[in-house]
Amino acid sequence: MIDISVLSELLQGQKMQCVDVGARGGMQKHWMPFASLLELDAFEPDAAACEAQRKIAPPSEHWHPFALGDRNGPGTLYVVRKPSSSSLYPPNKAIMDSYTPKGYGDLMKEVPVSLSRLSTVLTQENRPAPDFIKLDVQGAELDVLKGLNDEHWGNVLGLQVEVEFVEEYLGQALFWDVDAAIRARGYELFDLLPVKIYRAKNGRELHYLKEHLGIARNRTDISRRMIAGDAFYLKSAQAVLEAGGVELGKYLIILLMYRCYDEVLWMAEQALEKGAITAAQRNRLIALTRELAPRPALLQRSDWLGKLARRLNKRFGFRGRKADFWLNRSWDF
């Protein structure tokens, strides 16, 4: 059992308020170690799926069967063959056929839905303003953000937002549109996990690699097009350090959830210098980070053994070209 009591102390009896829009499947895996410190408002427009999650959810999870958009009123859900890829925008068949398996984005039906603004639901359901927002709504992310009033933006410390770099859905906002809107509110793009795909043909994935190069699996040494990704935004660390208190505790939880371990260690050092935490709390944050962080491989170690291994590797060439780490990573290790 990981000891997260130092985070609980910093929260001073409060919980971090999280909003997950497109929450099918339940709480994010990388949030789970901190679940006791979180209060979750989860949105899933499929009423049956939402009710199934609600029945098994702990008291700290609140499930809402609403389709969120930039307005209150009628809308259309475009249901495709893979239900989790359905959207409030129609699928772009030309793009989907170029990069996805056969039939993946085929439009199966159009379903009338009632759209709600996020702020409208939070107010009607008497739910608190979010500290963190995660969005995965297949091209409608900017619409959901437009549905959040200024008073609800005030507490937001960070966001995880699915973004697209090509128009998978006709008329959708692309990464640069979403990024501009979020940065205009003072947030900084901290990380980006890209989804990169090789071209398909007639529903056959990796067609050209298979046909001409004899390659049937993704490789880190052959580039492919960046189609989509998850963008991770944070409020300025300096602003959080100046605020201190509970806001600092919530910010540290976000950093730990997203494996920003060096940032946690730096924040702990800075917070101690500013008197926002005690030396004992700083030491416990370091111990918690050590417990959560992955163990270094031999060539990654910072001690004498790691230095010796790197010298021997450089001299004798035991290993070939290293793959850039960002090509093969996730927050859900």
Short mmCIF file of N, CA, C and O in Angstrom, two decimals, residues 20 40-46 50 54 61-68 121-122 125 127:
data_model
loop_
_atom_site.label_atom_id
_atom_site.label_comp_id
_atom_site.label_asym_id
_atom_site.label_seq_id
_atom_site.Cartn_x
_atom_site.Cartn_y
_atom_site.Cartn_z
N ASP A 20 -14.60 14.02 -15.71
CA ASP A 20 -14.19 13.15 -16.80
C ASP A 20 -15.35 13.08 -17.80
O ASP A 20 -16.40 12.52 -17.51
N LEU A 40 -15.15 12.43 -8.16
CA LEU A 40 -15.24 12.38 -9.61
C LEU A 40 -16.66 12.63 -10.09
O LEU A 40 -17.61 12.03 -9.61
N ASP A 41 -16.78 13.54 -11.08
CA ASP A 41 -18.02 13.71 -11.84
C ASP A 41 -17.74 13.15 -13.23
O ASP A 41 -16.95 13.72 -14.00
N ALA A 42 -18.38 12.03 -13.55
CA ALA A 42 -18.13 11.32 -14.80
C ALA A 42 -19.34 11.46 -15.72
O ALA A 42 -20.49 11.29 -15.29
N PHE A 43 -19.07 11.76 -17.00
CA PHE A 43 -20.13 11.97 -17.98
C PHE A 43 -20.03 10.92 -19.07
O PHE A 43 -18.99 10.73 -19.68
N GLU A 44 -21.15 10.22 -19.29
CA GLU A 44 -21.24 9.20 -20.33
C GLU A 44 -22.64 9.29 -20.94
O GLU A 44 -23.63 9.00 -20.27
N PRO A 45 -22.75 9.74 -22.22
CA PRO A 45 -24.07 9.97 -22.80
C PRO A 45 -24.89 8.70 -23.04
O PRO A 45 -26.11 8.78 -23.16
N ASP A 46 -24.23 7.54 -23.10
CA ASP A 46 -24.95 6.28 -23.23
C ASP A 46 -25.58 5.96 -21.88
O ASP A 46 -24.90 5.57 -20.93
N CYS A 50 -23.85 4.35 -18.60
CA CYS A 50 -23.71 5.23 -17.43
C CYS A 50 -24.35 4.61 -16.19
O CYS A 50 -23.77 4.64 -15.11
N ARG A 54 -22.69 3.54 -12.66
CA ARG A 54 -23.20 4.13 -11.41
C ARG A 54 -23.46 3.06 -10.37
O ARG A 54 -23.20 3.26 -9.17
N GLU A 61 -17.86 8.77 -6.63
CA GLU A 61 -18.04 8.90 -8.08
C GLU A 61 -19.50 9.23 -8.38
O GLU A 61 -20.41 8.55 -7.91
N HIS A 62 -19.70 10.25 -9.17
CA HIS A 62 -21.04 10.71 -9.53
C HIS A 62 -21.17 10.63 -11.05
O HIS A 62 -20.46 11.32 -11.78
N TRP A 63 -22.09 9.77 -11.53
CA TRP A 63 -22.22 9.51 -12.96
C TRP A 63 -23.42 10.26 -13.53
O TRP A 63 -24.50 10.24 -12.97
N HIS A 64 -23.19 10.91 -14.68
CA HIS A 64 -24.20 11.78 -15.29
C HIS A 64 -24.42 11.37 -16.75
O HIS A 64 -23.48 11.41 -17.56
N PRO A 65 -25.65 10.98 -17.12
CA PRO A 65 -25.93 10.52 -18.50
C PRO A 65 -26.25 11.68 -19.44
O PRO A 65 -27.34 11.76 -20.01
N PHE A 66 -25.30 12.59 -19.60
CA PHE A 66 -25.51 13.78 -20.44
C PHE A 66 -24.53 13.80 -21.60
O PHE A 66 -23.36 13.44 -21.45
N ALA A 67 -25.03 14.26 -22.76
CA ALA A 67 -24.15 14.60 -23.88
C ALA A 67 -23.82 16.08 -23.74
O ALA A 67 -24.72 16.92 -23.72
N LEU A 68 -22.54 16.39 -23.63
CA LEU A 68 -22.12 17.77 -23.40
C LEU A 68 -21.72 18.45 -24.69
O LEU A 68 -21.10 17.85 -25.57
N VAL A 121 -24.97 21.65 -16.20
CA VAL A 121 -25.14 20.41 -15.44
C VAL A 121 -24.54 20.54 -14.05
O VAL A 121 -25.16 20.12 -13.05
N LEU A 122 -23.36 21.11 -13.94
CA LEU A 122 -22.73 21.27 -12.62
C LEU A 122 -23.61 22.09 -11.70
O LEU A 122 -23.76 21.76 -10.51
N GLU A 125 -26.97 20.04 -10.90
CA GLU A 125 -26.72 18.88 -10.05
C GLU A 125 -26.04 19.28 -8.74
O GLU A 125 -25.68 18.41 -7.94
N ARG A 127 -23.04 20.42 -8.16
CA ARG A 127 -21.70 19.86 -8.10
C ARG A 127 -20.66 20.99 -8.07
O ARG A 127 -20.87 22.06 -8.63
#
